[in-house]
Amino acid sequence: MQIQFLDFQPHGDDRGQLIALEEGKEIPFPIRRVYYVYATTPEAVRGRHAHRSLRQVLVCVHGSCRVRLDDGRERCEVLLDSPRRGLEIDGLLWREIDHFSPDAVLMVLASELYDESDYIRDYQAFRALAEEAWKEKELGEKEFGEEERP
């Protein structure tokens, strides 16, 4: 699984630091929604879903949290612990977010407005959709003129 990190350039002086995030520059998609998660207990697990097509960038602007991703074939874990780095997540990736530090503030920038029909909340349904997507991708990667093999 290829993970896409986005590194943000801070601007600051003795008064403090500032990071600006603009669509088309630091954020590779139109920003239609921004939300943040805070006051989360360390044992809480957020997410536990995938999206059909929504793209997101997750930034832990304060504290830290762990993001676990599953693309239907591989799994990985990422620690978010800096406001200078974001994690880009495309559709059809199951995500679970946990191990929140007591001071964690997780900001999420999303490519679309909230749409319940884009959510996949059942893990087995996600696995079936992900496997179908993997098969379509593999078929599309065949070389021209290549024959089907039994």
Tab-separated table of C-alpha atoms in Angstrom:
chain	number	residue	atom	x	y	z
A	1	MET	CA	0.000	0.000	0.000
A	2	GLN	CA	1.398	3.377	-0.953
A	3	ILE	CA	0.870	6.045	1.692
A	4	GLN	CA	0.784	9.679	0.596
A	5	PHE	CA	2.095	12.198	3.100
A	6	LEU	CA	1.841	15.927	2.515
A	7	ASP	CA	4.472	18.113	4.165
A	8	PHE	CA	3.411	21.669	4.976
A	9	GLN	CA	5.744	24.650	5.134
A	10	PRO	CA	5.481	26.614	8.378
A	11	HIS	CA	5.958	30.374	8.382
A	12	GLY	CA	6.896	32.010	11.606
A	13	ASP	CA	9.017	34.212	13.753
A	14	ASP	CA	9.335	34.972	17.441
A	15	ARG	CA	5.539	35.514	17.608
A	16	GLY	CA	4.744	31.926	16.617
A	17	GLN	CA	4.134	29.643	13.656
A	18	LEU	CA	1.499	29.617	10.913
A	19	ILE	CA	0.697	26.992	8.294
A	20	ALA	CA	-1.615	27.934	5.419
A	21	LEU	CA	-3.393	25.182	3.485
A	22	GLU	CA	-4.806	26.063	0.074
A	23	GLU	CA	-6.539	23.848	-2.456
A	24	GLY	CA	-4.424	23.293	-5.522
A	25	LYS	CA	-1.265	24.047	-3.570
A	26	GLU	CA	-0.835	22.079	-0.352
A	27	ILE	CA	-4.166	20.255	-0.737
A	28	PRO	CA	-4.548	18.348	-4.047
A	29	PHE	CA	-8.347	18.598	-4.289
A	30	PRO	CA	-11.120	21.173	-3.834
A	31	ILE	CA	-11.842	21.626	-0.117
A	32	ARG	CA	-15.596	21.343	0.436
A	33	ARG	CA	-15.669	20.496	4.149
A	34	VAL	CA	-13.419	20.888	7.185
A	35	TYR	CA	-14.008	19.344	10.584
A	36	TYR	CA	-11.936	18.484	13.619
A	37	VAL	CA	-12.050	15.891	16.355
A	38	TYR	CA	-10.973	16.784	19.891
A	39	ALA	CA	-11.565	15.858	23.550
A	40	THR	CA	-11.305	12.219	22.492
A	41	THR	CA	-10.538	9.673	25.159
A	42	PRO	CA	-7.356	7.625	24.632
A	43	GLU	CA	-9.322	4.370	24.340
A	44	ALA	CA	-11.784	5.736	21.748
A	45	VAL	CA	-11.705	4.466	18.170
A	46	ARG	CA	-12.948	6.839	15.473
A	47	GLY	CA	-13.607	6.168	11.831
A	48	ARG	CA	-14.302	2.463	11.366
A	49	HIS	CA	-15.518	3.109	7.850
A	50	ALA	CA	-14.423	3.693	4.268
A	51	HIS	CA	-15.673	6.048	1.589
A	52	ARG	CA	-16.607	5.212	-1.961
A	53	SER	CA	-14.950	8.274	-3.493
A	54	LEU	CA	-14.334	10.979	-0.874
A	55	ARG	CA	-10.761	12.218	-0.591
A	56	GLN	CA	-9.435	13.502	2.729
A	57	VAL	CA	-6.317	14.955	4.290
A	58	LEU	CA	-5.872	14.251	8.011
A	59	VAL	CA	-3.676	16.573	10.073
A	60	CYS	CA	-3.109	16.163	13.797
A	61	VAL	CA	-2.713	19.858	14.568
A	62	HIS	CA	-2.045	19.145	18.242
A	63	GLY	CA	-1.053	16.009	20.102
A	64	SER	CA	-1.009	12.667	18.322
A	65	CYS	CA	-3.123	9.776	17.087
A	66	ARG	CA	-2.692	6.554	15.160
A	67	VAL	CA	-4.376	5.929	11.804
A	68	ARG	CA	-4.816	2.332	10.658
A	69	LEU	CA	-5.553	1.828	6.965
A	70	ASP	CA	-6.732	-1.207	5.006
A	71	ASP	CA	-7.057	-1.280	1.194
A	72	GLY	CA	-8.566	-4.769	1.103
A	73	ARG	CA	-5.219	-6.472	0.560
A	74	GLU	CA	-2.724	-4.675	2.784
A	75	ARG	CA	-2.852	-2.914	6.125
A	76	CYS	CA	-0.614	-0.257	7.615
A	77	GLU	CA	-0.395	2.062	10.598
A	78	VAL	CA	0.613	5.711	10.610
A	79	LEU	CA	1.350	7.971	13.563
A	80	LEU	CA	0.178	11.547	13.081
A	81	ASP	CA	1.960	13.816	15.531
A	82	SER	CA	2.814	17.059	13.735
A	83	PRO	CA	0.821	19.973	12.308
A	84	ARG	CA	3.467	20.103	9.565
A	85	ARG	CA	2.409	16.801	7.992
A	86	GLY	CA	-0.868	15.540	6.573
A	87	LEU	CA	-2.009	12.098	5.482
A	88	GLU	CA	-3.917	11.954	2.199
A	89	ILE	CA	-6.590	9.247	2.078
A	90	ASP	CA	-8.494	8.395	-1.092
A	91	GLY	CA	-11.722	6.448	-1.419
A	92	LEU	CA	-11.964	2.705	-0.759
A	93	LEU	CA	-9.587	2.755	2.194
A	94	TRP	CA	-10.923	1.467	5.502
A	95	ARG	CA	-9.707	3.695	8.320
A	96	GLU	CA	-9.663	3.417	12.083
A	97	ILE	CA	-8.198	6.185	14.212
A	98	ASP	CA	-7.160	5.525	17.797
A	99	HIS	CA	-4.481	6.047	20.458
A	100	PHE	CA	-5.431	9.714	20.797
A	101	SER	CA	-3.219	11.661	23.156
A	102	PRO	CA	-5.244	13.618	25.758
A	103	ASP	CA	-4.492	16.887	23.923
A	104	ALA	CA	-5.086	15.586	20.372
A	105	VAL	CA	-6.869	17.751	17.811
A	106	LEU	CA	-7.325	15.982	14.471
A	107	MET	CA	-8.359	18.222	11.560
A	108	VAL	CA	-9.843	16.664	8.424
A	109	LEU	CA	-10.130	18.404	5.051
A	110	ALA	CA	-12.597	16.692	2.712
A	111	SER	CA	-13.199	16.895	-1.029
A	112	GLU	CA	-17.005	16.809	-0.712
A	113	LEU	CA	-19.799	17.833	1.610
A	114	TYR	CA	-21.139	15.208	4.010
A	115	ASP	CA	-22.965	12.469	2.085
A	116	GLU	CA	-24.085	9.399	4.008
A	117	SER	CA	-24.382	7.390	0.769
A	118	ASP	CA	-20.590	7.687	0.269
A	119	TYR	CA	-19.899	5.863	3.556
A	120	ILE	CA	-19.202	2.134	3.764
A	121	ARG	CA	-19.766	1.250	7.413
A	122	ASP	CA	-19.768	-2.544	7.162
A	123	TYR	CA	-16.274	-4.027	6.966
A	124	GLN	CA	-17.325	-7.113	4.988
A	125	ALA	CA	-19.129	-4.939	2.433
A	126	PHE	CA	-15.956	-2.855	2.161
A	127	ARG	CA	-13.850	-5.985	1.594
A	128	ALA	CA	-16.142	-7.100	-1.229
A	129	LEU	CA	-16.042	-3.673	-2.919
A	130	ALA	CA	-12.279	-3.406	-2.475
A	131	GLU	CA	-11.705	-6.852	-3.979
A	132	GLU	CA	-13.872	-5.952	-6.961
A	133	ALA	CA	-11.879	-2.724	-7.430
A	134	TRP	CA	-8.578	-4.633	-7.209
A	135	LYS	CA	-9.741	-7.106	-9.871
A	136	GLU	CA	-10.807	-4.262	-12.186
A	137	LYS	CA	-7.458	-2.554	-11.686
A	138	GLU	CA	-5.545	-5.753	-12.442
A	139	LEU	CA	-7.572	-6.318	-15.616
A	140	GLY	CA	-6.841	-2.755	-16.696
A	141	GLU	CA	-3.093	-3.250	-16.192
A	142	LYS	CA	-2.826	-6.062	-18.753
A	143	GLU	CA	-0.699	-5.294	-21.742
A	144	PHE	CA	-2.454	-4.897	-25.075
A	145	GLY	CA	-2.548	-8.199	-26.916
A	146	GLU	CA	-2.102	-10.213	-23.734
A	147	GLU	CA	-4.387	-13.228	-23.621
A	148	GLU	CA	-6.435	-14.332	-20.657
A	149	ARG	CA	-4.751	-17.088	-18.696
A	150	PRO	CA	-6.818	-19.787	-16.991
